[in-house]
Amino acid sequence: MGNRSSKTSSTSSSAEDLEGGGSGLYLTPELQAKINADFDSHIIQTEWDKYRTLHLQRHQKRETSSSLRHAELQEQTSALRSQAKAVHDKLDEMVDAAQSKLVDLEVEVGYDVNRLSTKFEGRGSSGSKEGKKGECLDVRAELTHCYNTLKDGGECMVFARKLDKCVTEALASP
């Protein structure tokens, strides 16, 4: 029966151990709460450090990407500005050339107008015949009078042909 009593005593000793009457290391509930809080705090701090590190890495990656993109855009902008300047310079040259041609044509037309007006008014140039002086001016005046007085323009065709012939001869003569 020795076995029985030892069995009973071992169950009673484990009950005593649970109640705090046995030997071993026992922590107060406050100390156990502090250790748990410190452990939880350590886990939270570790997770926070991981998150913060990842967040800073992502931020740095975005900043690097943004600065690279900014540099690319600056290059593209610079290239486009240089192209635009080249195009504007070319256009300015074309405008200057066109203005130069226009001035030349204006001078040429002014000269031709003066030359023709002297021929039509009968002042004539040094090589014109004296009989032709003022003839085109007179024919033009007759044609104008005919158109103003007659209602039928068909009768004025004689004067129109005469003016055409006079102008053609005046232009052909030097």
XYZ file of N, CA, C and O in Angstrom:
696
model
N 0.794 -1.147 0.000
C 0.000 0.000 0.000
C 0.853 1.232 0.000
O 0.336 2.307 -0.037
N 2.057 0.988 -0.042
C 2.968 2.102 -0.113
C 2.850 2.814 -1.422
O 3.054 4.015 -1.513
N 2.419 2.039 -2.360
C 2.289 2.668 -3.651
C 1.123 3.633 -3.673
O 1.165 4.659 -4.336
N 0.146 3.298 -2.992
C -1.025 4.152 -2.969
C -0.752 5.486 -2.323
O -1.214 6.508 -2.804
N -0.096 5.413 -1.209
C 0.117 6.657 -0.512
C 1.048 7.567 -1.303
O 0.907 8.775 -1.274
N 1.995 6.979 -1.999
C 2.889 7.835 -2.778
C 2.146 8.472 -3.950
O 2.436 9.590 -4.331
N 1.177 7.766 -4.439
C 0.394 8.319 -5.537
C -0.433 9.482 -5.032
O -0.561 10.495 -5.694
N -0.956 9.370 -3.906
C -1.780 10.410 -3.331
C -0.922 11.598 -2.969
O -1.335 12.730 -3.157
N 0.228 11.305 -2.475
C 1.067 12.409 -2.068
C 1.574 13.181 -3.282
O 1.771 14.379 -3.222
N 1.812 12.507 -4.393
C 2.290 13.241 -5.552
C 1.203 14.131 -6.115
O 1.477 15.209 -6.607
N -0.028 13.745 -6.080
C -1.104 14.624 -6.546
C -1.289 15.775 -5.595
O -1.596 16.882 -6.018
N -1.059 15.509 -4.323
C -1.229 16.601 -3.386
C -0.064 17.561 -3.489
O -0.210 18.765 -3.315
N 1.140 17.055 -3.797
C 2.286 17.958 -3.918
C 2.157 18.818 -5.173
O 2.571 19.971 -5.187
N 1.612 18.291 -6.266
C 1.425 19.135 -7.446
C 0.358 20.175 -7.197
O 0.433 21.274 -7.722
N -0.582 19.863 -6.363
C -1.589 20.854 -6.014
C -0.965 21.932 -5.173
O -1.299 23.116 -5.314
N -0.023 21.553 -4.308
C 0.653 22.542 -3.484
C 1.543 23.410 -4.353
O 1.701 24.600 -4.104
N 2.179 22.781 -5.374
C 3.028 23.544 -6.273
C 2.212 24.613 -7.002
O 2.681 25.727 -7.201
N 1.000 24.234 -7.368
C 0.152 25.179 -8.071
C -0.291 26.302 -7.159
O -0.482 27.430 -7.594
N -0.436 26.013 -5.905
C -0.893 27.040 -4.983
C 0.235 27.945 -4.574
O 0.028 28.951 -3.902
N 1.474 27.579 -4.864
C 2.592 28.421 -4.524
C 3.361 27.906 -3.329
O 4.245 28.581 -2.835
N 3.059 26.772 -2.849
C 3.759 26.255 -1.696
C 4.991 25.480 -2.056
O 5.773 25.121 -1.194
N 5.301 25.195 -3.326
C 6.439 24.376 -3.712
C 7.655 25.235 -4.021
O 7.641 26.443 -3.904
N 8.729 24.586 -4.380
C 9.940 25.327 -4.706
C 9.946 25.667 -6.192
O 9.307 25.017 -6.997
N 10.693 26.679 -6.629
C 10.806 27.097 -8.020
C 10.797 28.613 -8.134
O 10.768 29.328 -7.137
N 10.772 29.081 -9.354
C 10.801 30.518 -9.597
C 9.389 30.984 -9.903
O 8.751 30.532 -10.844
N 8.908 31.900 -9.098
C 7.561 32.438 -9.276
C 7.651 33.949 -9.416
O 8.433 34.608 -8.733
N 6.862 34.492 -10.354
C 6.871 35.927 -10.624
C 5.584 36.553 -10.111
O 4.510 35.955 -10.189
N 5.710 37.760 -9.656
C 4.512 38.475 -9.232
C 3.720 38.862 -10.470
O 4.280 39.034 -11.558
N 2.432 38.992 -10.333
C 1.622 39.373 -11.499
C 2.066 40.710 -12.110
O 2.008 40.904 -13.321
N 2.528 41.677 -11.324
C 2.984 42.963 -11.855
C 4.231 42.778 -12.719
O 4.360 43.356 -13.788
N 5.175 41.945 -12.197
C 6.395 41.689 -12.940
C 6.094 40.935 -14.230
O 6.655 41.227 -15.281
N 5.174 39.932 -14.121
C 4.767 39.178 -15.320
C 4.135 40.121 -16.342
O 4.422 40.040 -17.537
N 3.308 41.077 -15.930
C 2.667 42.048 -16.831
C 3.717 42.954 -17.466
O 3.653 43.272 -18.658
N 4.721 43.368 -16.655
C 5.786 44.223 -17.185
C 6.603 43.469 -18.233
O 6.933 44.016 -19.290
N 6.937 42.199 -17.965
C 7.701 41.399 -18.928
C 6.891 41.224 -20.210
O 7.416 41.387 -21.320
N 5.617 40.914 -20.066
C 4.748 40.772 -21.246
C 4.663 42.088 -22.026
O 4.718 42.099 -23.253
N 4.539 43.193 -21.304
C 4.457 44.501 -21.967
C 5.753 44.811 -22.691
O 5.753 45.305 -23.815
N 6.886 44.517 -22.023
C 8.181 44.745 -22.665
C 8.335 43.873 -23.908
O 8.841 44.319 -24.933
N 7.888 42.616 -23.814
C 7.972 41.703 -24.952
C 7.098 42.209 -26.095
O 7.541 42.273 -27.246
N 5.855 42.588 -25.733
C 4.960 43.147 -26.756
C 5.545 44.429 -27.341
O 5.482 44.659 -28.542
N 6.108 45.259 -26.474
C 6.706 46.502 -26.936
C 7.884 46.209 -27.858
O 8.072 46.890 -28.866
N 8.682 45.204 -27.543
C 9.814 44.835 -28.388
C 9.334 44.349 -29.758
O 9.892 44.724 -30.791
N 8.272 43.551 -29.758
C 7.700 43.074 -31.025
C 7.161 44.251 -31.833
O 7.417 44.369 -33.040
N 6.430 45.121 -31.153
C 5.872 46.295 -31.849
C 7.002 47.169 -32.372
O 6.957 47.648 -33.509
N 8.045 47.386 -31.543
C 9.166 48.215 -31.976
C 9.876 47.592 -33.168
O 10.240 48.283 -34.123
N 10.045 46.274 -33.149
C 10.687 45.583 -34.270
C 9.858 45.740 -35.537
O 10.386 46.052 -36.614
N 8.561 45.545 -35.424
C 7.677 45.705 -36.585
C 7.688 47.155 -37.076
O 7.712 47.416 -38.275
N 7.666 48.100 -36.125
C 7.697 49.508 -36.499
C 8.993 49.842 -37.223
O 9.000 50.568 -38.210
N 10.128 49.319 -36.744
C 11.409 49.557 -37.397
C 11.419 48.977 -38.810
O 11.924 49.618 -39.742
N 10.853 47.790 -38.976
C 10.768 47.191 -40.313
C 9.925 48.076 -41.237
O 10.307 48.356 -42.372
N 8.760 48.492 -40.730
C 7.860 49.330 -41.528
C 8.548 50.644 -41.888
O 8.501 51.094 -43.033
N 9.173 51.272 -40.900
C 9.838 52.552 -41.122
C 10.967 52.396 -42.140
O 11.123 53.216 -43.044
N 11.744 51.331 -42.046
C 12.829 51.081 -42.992
C 12.281 50.903 -44.404
O 12.782 51.505 -45.362
N 11.234 50.092 -44.529
C 10.621 49.889 -45.852
C 10.036 51.189 -46.389
O 10.166 51.507 -47.580
N 9.386 51.936 -45.496
C 8.786 53.206 -45.910
C 9.869 54.172 -46.386
O 9.722 54.825 -47.439
N 10.969 54.269 -45.665
C 12.056 55.153 -46.066
C 12.696 54.693 -47.368
O 13.052 55.519 -48.224
N 12.818 53.372 -47.549
C 13.369 52.859 -48.803
C 12.463 53.197 -49.982
O 12.928 53.613 -51.043
N 11.150 53.003 -49.794
C 10.202 53.339 -50.862
C 10.234 54.838 -51.156
O 10.197 55.254 -52.315
N 10.308 55.641 -50.102
C 10.363 57.091 -50.282
C 11.624 57.483 -51.051
O 11.575 58.296 -51.987
N 12.743 56.903 -50.673
C 13.997 57.201 -51.352
C 13.950 56.745 -52.812
O 14.429 57.440 -53.714
N 13.331 55.597 -53.048
C 13.193 55.096 -54.413
C 12.330 56.053 -55.240
O 12.646 56.357 -56.398
N 11.217 56.530 -54.650
C 10.350 57.493 -55.346
C 11.092 58.794 -55.619
O 10.960 59.379 -56.695
N 11.859 59.258 -54.651
C 12.627 60.487 -54.837
C 13.655 60.324 -55.961
O 13.799 61.207 -56.801
N 14.333 59.200 -55.967
C 15.324 58.938 -57.011
C 14.647 58.873 -58.376
O 15.108 59.477 -59.349
N 13.535 58.154 -58.429
C 12.792 58.041 -59.685
C 12.293 59.407 -60.140
O 12.368 59.743 -61.322
N 11.805 60.187 -59.195
C 11.303 61.513 -59.526
C 12.423 62.413 -60.028
O 12.245 63.145 -61.011
N 13.577 62.366 -59.383
C 14.682 63.218 -59.838
C 15.196 62.767 -61.208
O 15.563 63.597 -62.034
N 15.208 61.453 -61.462
C 15.600 60.970 -62.787
C 14.607 61.445 -63.845
O 15.001 61.878 -64.936
N 13.344 61.338 -63.537
C 12.302 61.784 -64.472
C 12.410 63.292 -64.713
O 12.268 63.762 -65.836
N 12.684 64.024 -63.646
C 12.841 65.474 -63.771
C 14.024 65.802 -64.679
O 13.936 66.696 -65.533
N 15.126 65.073 -64.506
C 16.301 65.293 -65.354
C 15.985 64.961 -66.814
O 16.398 65.690 -67.729
N 15.249 63.871 -67.047
C 14.854 63.515 -68.412
C 13.988 64.605 -69.030
O 14.176 64.978 -70.192
N 13.042 65.110 -68.239
C 12.159 66.167 -68.749
C 12.946 67.440 -69.042
O 12.656 68.132 -70.025
N 13.922 67.743 -68.202
C 14.753 68.915 -68.453
C 15.521 68.748 -69.760
O 15.635 69.695 -70.550
N 16.053 67.557 -69.998
C 16.772 67.287 -71.252
C 15.845 67.438 -72.452
O 16.205 68.046 -73.462
N 14.641 66.856 -72.330
C 13.685 66.940 -73.435
C 13.284 68.389 -73.679
O 13.183 68.834 -74.830
N 13.064 69.132 -72.598
C 12.687 70.535 -72.731
C 13.804 71.325 -73.402
O 13.558 72.146 -74.291
N 15.021 71.060 -72.988
C 16.168 71.743 -73.587
C 16.287 71.405 -75.079
O 16.524 72.286 -75.903
N 16.107 70.130 -75.405
C 16.172 69.716 -76.811
C 15.067 70.384 -77.631
O 15.310 70.872 -78.744
N 13.862 70.427 -77.074
C 12.747 71.053 -77.791
C 12.972 72.553 -77.953
O 12.643 73.125 -78.998
N 13.542 73.181 -76.923
C 13.820 74.613 -77.042
C 14.854 74.878 -78.124
O 14.728 75.842 -78.883
N 15.894 74.045 -78.189
C 16.907 74.255 -79.227
C 16.317 74.011 -80.616
O 16.630 74.732 -81.567
N 15.441 72.999 -80.730
C 14.778 72.763 -82.022
C 13.889 73.944 -82.387
O 13.870 74.386 -83.544
N 13.153 74.455 -81.402
C 12.270 75.592 -81.659
C 13.082 76.813 -82.065
O 12.688 77.549 -82.978
N 14.218 77.018 -81.419
C 15.068 78.151 -81.784
C 15.572 78.005 -83.216
O 15.571 78.980 -83.982
N 15.984 76.785 -83.582
C 16.454 76.556 -84.950
C 15.339 76.825 -85.955
O 15.566 77.460 -86.992
N 14.139 76.356 -85.645
C 12.999 76.573 -86.552
C 12.681 78.062 -86.638
O 12.445 78.594 -87.733
N 12.690 78.752 -85.488
C 12.392 80.185 -85.503
C 13.464 80.959 -86.266
O 13.139 81.900 -86.998
N 14.725 80.564 -86.097
C 15.791 81.232 -86.860
C 15.594 81.032 -88.353
O 15.751 81.973 -89.143
N 15.247 79.803 -88.742
C 15.007 79.524 -90.161
C 13.819 80.338 -90.685
O 13.865 80.903 -91.776
N 12.753 80.392 -89.873
C 11.583 81.184 -90.275
C 11.930 82.669 -90.372
O 11.470 83.362 -91.290
N 12.735 83.156 -89.430
C 13.154 84.558 -89.493
C 13.939 84.833 -90.769
O 13.755 85.873 -91.417
N 14.826 83.894 -91.141
C 15.579 84.054 -92.387
C 14.641 84.081 -93.585
O 14.824 84.890 -94.507
N 13.636 83.190 -93.572
C 12.690 83.149 -94.689
C 11.884 84.445 -94.763
O 11.639 84.967 -95.865
N 11.466 84.967 -93.603
C 10.709 86.223 -93.581
C 11.581 87.362 -94.079
O 11.131 88.208 -94.872
N 12.830 87.399 -93.625
C 13.737 88.453 -94.093
C 13.945 88.378 -95.600
O 13.957 89.409 -96.286
N 14.113 87.160 -96.123
C 14.285 86.996 -97.565
C 13.026 87.449 -98.313
O 13.116 88.125 -99.349
N 11.865 87.081 -97.786
C 10.610 87.475 -98.438
C 10.441 88.991 -98.393
O 10.004 89.600 -99.385
N 10.786 89.607 -97.253
C 10.684 91.063 -97.166
C 11.653 91.733 -98.143
O 11.313 92.735 -98.767
N 12.829 91.171 -98.274
C 13.814 91.715 -99.213
C 13.292 91.629 -100.645
O 13.397 92.593 -101.417
N 12.726 90.470 -100.988
C 12.155 90.312 -102.333
C 11.005 91.287 -102.549
O 10.851 91.859 -103.632
N 10.188 91.460 -101.517
C 9.055 92.374 -101.622
C 9.527 93.800 -101.848
O 8.974 94.525 -102.693
N 10.553 94.211 -101.136
C 11.095 95.564 -101.330
C 11.653 95.704 -102.744
O 11.429 96.721 -103.413
N 12.366 94.671 -103.205
C 12.905 94.716 -104.570
C 11.784 94.828 -105.602
O 11.873 95.608 -106.553
N 10.738 94.029 -105.413
C 9.604 94.087 -106.349
C 8.907 95.436 -106.275
O 8.465 95.967 -107.307
N 8.813 95.982 -105.086
C 8.167 97.283 -104.927
C 8.936 98.364 -105.689
O 8.344 99.195 -106.392
N 10.250 98.317 -105.587
C 11.076 99.283 -106.323
C 10.932 99.066 -107.822
O 10.778 100.024 -108.600
N 10.956 97.799 -108.237
C 10.837 97.480 -109.669
C 9.484 97.918 -110.213
O 9.406 98.524 -111.298
N 8.422 97.633 -109.477
C 7.084 98.026 -109.937
C 6.955 99.540 -109.959
O 6.375 100.115 -110.891
N 7.511 100.193 -108.955
C 7.470 101.662 -108.953
C 8.173 102.238 -110.169
O 7.679 103.190 -110.793
N 9.307 101.661 -110.514
C 10.033 102.116 -111.705
C 9.195 101.882 -112.958
O 9.090 102.754 -113.819
N 8.600 100.658 -113.068
C 7.786 100.354 -114.250
C 6.560 101.251 -114.329
O 6.162 101.682 -115.424
N 5.954 101.552 -113.187
C 4.773 102.432 -113.183
C 5.164 103.816 -113.674
O 4.451 104.432 -114.492
N 6.286 104.320 -113.203
C 6.735 105.645 -113.659
C 7.022 105.639 -115.156
O 6.665 106.571 -115.874
N 7.670 104.582 -115.623
C 7.996 104.481 -117.043
C 6.730 104.415 -117.881
O 6.599 105.113 -118.898
N 5.758 103.593 -117.461
C 4.516 103.460 -118.232
C 3.668 104.722 -118.153
O 3.013 105.091 -119.137
N 3.672 105.352 -116.983
C 2.851 106.572 -116.889
C 3.385 107.664 -117.798
O 2.618 108.426 -118.393
N 4.685 107.727 -117.951
C 5.227 108.732 -118.879
C 4.865 108.403 -120.316
O 4.605 109.306 -121.109
N 4.819 107.106 -120.645
C 4.437 106.723 -122.005
C 2.971 107.002 -122.261
O 2.592 107.479 -123.337
N 2.104 106.684 -121.270
C 0.668 106.864 -121.495
C 0.257 108.323 -121.455
O -0.689 108.721 -122.090
N 0.948 109.110 -120.710
C 0.590 110.517 -120.620
C 1.160 111.310 -121.789
O 0.887 112.488 -121.928
N 1.969 110.659 -122.561
C 2.468 111.320 -123.752
C 3.757 112.065 -123.520
O 4.234 112.740 -124.408
N 4.325 111.976 -122.355
C 5.589 112.657 -122.127
C 6.692 111.923 -122.866
O 7.631 112.524 -123.306
N 6.493 110.608 -122.976
C 7.405 109.807 -123.791
C 8.814 109.798 -123.248
O 9.212 110.650 -122.492
N 9.509 108.790 -123.662
C 10.919 108.713 -123.298
C 11.725 109.298 -124.438
O 11.191 109.687 -125.463
N 13.002 109.287 -124.327
C 13.833 109.926 -125.343
C 13.716 109.242 -126.706
O 13.920 109.869 -127.721
N 13.339 107.971 -126.763
C 13.263 107.270 -128.042
C 11.869 107.238 -128.631
O 11.650 106.638 -129.666
N 10.863 107.849 -128.018
C 9.491 107.760 -128.536
C 9.296 108.794 -129.640
O 9.938 109.830 -129.682
N 8.344 108.501 -130.501
C 8.061 109.388 -131.632
C 7.184 110.524 -131.165
O 6.337 110.367 -130.305
N 7.344 111.686 -131.773
C 6.564 112.852 -131.390
C 5.091 112.692 -131.743
O 4.232 113.228 -131.068
N 4.760 111.932 -132.781
C 3.376 111.757 -133.196
C 2.576 110.929 -132.205
O 1.374 111.051 -132.123
N 3.247 110.083 -131.443
C 2.563 109.208 -130.489
C 2.331 109.905 -129.159
O 1.644 109.384 -128.309
N 2.914 111.077 -128.964
C 2.809 111.776 -127.699
C 1.360 112.093 -127.388
O 0.672 112.717 -128.163
N 0.897 111.624 -126.232
C -0.453 111.933 -125.790
C -1.545 111.177 -126.502
O -2.720 111.373 -126.213
N -1.200 110.358 -127.499
C -2.225 109.656 -128.272
C -3.012 108.682 -127.394
O -4.230 108.627 -127.484
N -2.321 107.884 -126.579
C -3.023 106.908 -125.728
C -3.899 107.607 -124.702
O -4.974 107.113 -124.355
N -3.432 108.731 -124.225
C -4.227 109.483 -123.257
C -5.508 109.992 -123.919
O -6.585 109.933 -123.329
N -5.411 110.459 -125.142
C -6.587 110.938 -125.864
C -7.544 109.794 -126.163
O -8.765 109.940 -126.026
N -7.022 108.639 -126.575
C -7.871 107.480 -126.886
C -8.582 107.013 -125.621
O -9.766 106.668 -125.645
N -7.869 107.012 -124.503
C -8.498 106.600 -123.239
C -9.618 107.555 -122.853
O -10.695 107.150 -122.421
N -9.415 108.841 -123.056
C -10.442 109.838 -122.742
C -11.657 109.647 -123.654
O -12.810 109.735 -123.200
N -11.438 109.378 -124.943
C -12.548 109.139 -125.874
C -13.336 107.897 -125.483
O -14.573 107.892 -125.540
N -12.627 106.829 -125.105
C -13.306 105.594 -124.699
C -14.135 105.826 -123.436
O -15.285 105.386 -123.351
N -13.588 106.537 -122.494
C -14.322 106.835 -121.250
C -15.560 107.669 -121.557
O -16.647 107.401 -121.026
N -15.429 108.668 -122.408
C -16.573 109.501 -122.777
C -17.641 108.660 -123.475
O -18.839 108.825 -123.224
N -17.225 107.748 -124.352
C -18.160 106.884 -125.065
C -18.945 106.026 -124.078
O -20.161 105.911 -124.176
N -18.221 105.399 -123.122
C -18.919 104.554 -122.139
C -19.854 105.364 -121.245
O -20.916 104.882 -120.848
N -19.497 106.577 -120.940
C -20.333 107.402 -120.058
C -21.573 107.944 -120.765
O -22.609 108.146 -120.127
N -21.507 108.202 -122.054
C -22.637 108.819 -122.753
C -23.560 107.812 -123.426
O -24.759 108.040 -123.500
N -23.033 106.697 -123.904
C -23.861 105.741 -124.618
C -24.292 104.601 -123.691
O -23.534 104.146 -122.837
N -25.515 104.138 -123.905
C -26.018 103.041 -123.089
C -25.570 101.700 -123.650
O -25.436 100.737 -122.923
N -25.278 101.634 -124.906
C -24.839 100.398 -125.544
C -23.324 100.457 -125.690
O -22.800 101.320 -126.385
N -22.611 99.535 -125.008
C -21.156 99.525 -125.043
C -20.599 98.996 -126.354
O -19.411 99.136 -126.620
N -21.425 98.393 -127.188
C -20.962 97.819 -128.444
C -20.420 98.880 -129.392
O -19.516 98.622 -130.182
N -20.979 100.077 -129.382
C -20.528 101.156 -130.261
C -19.155 101.669 -129.869
O -18.458 102.282 -130.678
N -18.742 101.412 -128.621
C -17.450 101.913 -128.132
C -16.309 100.945 -128.419
O -15.157 101.225 -128.059
N -16.593 99.838 -129.076
C -15.567 98.842 -129.365
C -14.458 99.405 -130.247
O -13.309 98.980 -130.164
N -14.789 100.361 -131.092
C -13.784 100.979 -131.970
C -12.728 101.659 -131.104
O -11.518 101.499 -131.324
N -13.205 102.414 -130.104
C -12.268 103.117 -129.225
C -11.469 102.122 -128.360
O -10.290 102.346 -128.088
N -12.102 101.021 -127.936
C -11.423 100.003 -127.123
C -10.296 99.365 -127.912
O -9.190 99.160 -127.387
N -10.568 99.052 -129.197
C -9.522 98.453 -130.037
C -8.389 99.447 -130.275
O -7.210 99.081 -130.280
N -8.763 100.715 -130.473
C -7.768 101.746 -130.698
C -6.877 101.922 -129.462
O -5.658 102.030 -129.578
N -7.475 101.876 -128.243
C -6.707 101.995 -126.996
C -5.816 100.771 -126.806
O -4.655 100.898 -126.409
N -6.344 99.608 -127.145
C -5.546 98.379 -127.021
C -4.324 98.447 -127.927
O -3.210 98.105 -127.509
N -4.521 98.908 -129.142
C -3.410 99.011 -130.090
C -2.392 100.030 -129.607
O -1.173 99.794 -129.665
N -2.879 101.141 -129.077
C -1.985 102.194 -128.608
C -1.152 101.716 -127.422
O 0.068 101.961 -127.354
N -1.796 101.024 -126.485
C -1.086 100.514 -125.302
C -0.068 99.470 -125.712
O 1.084 99.461 -125.230
N -0.428 98.600 -126.630
C 0.492 97.557 -127.078
C 1.718 98.180 -127.731
O 2.842 97.772 -127.480
N 1.497 99.191 -128.583
C 2.623 99.867 -129.225
C 3.474 100.614 -128.217
O 4.701 100.628 -128.328
N 2.828 101.217 -127.206
C 3.573 101.973 -126.201
C 4.426 101.048 -125.363
O 5.569 101.395 -124.998
N 3.913 99.886 -125.038
C 4.682 98.937 -124.243
C 5.816 98.316 -125.067
O 6.874 98.021 -124.534
N 5.585 98.138 -126.346
C 6.593 97.518 -127.199
C 7.713 98.486 -127.524
O 8.857 98.075 -127.730
N 7.433 99.767 -127.529
C 8.470 100.737 -127.877
C 9.326 101.019 -126.648
O 8.845 101.056 -125.533
N 10.623 101.260 -126.856
C 11.524 101.513 -125.745
C 11.339 102.859 -125.099
O 10.875 103.793 -125.512
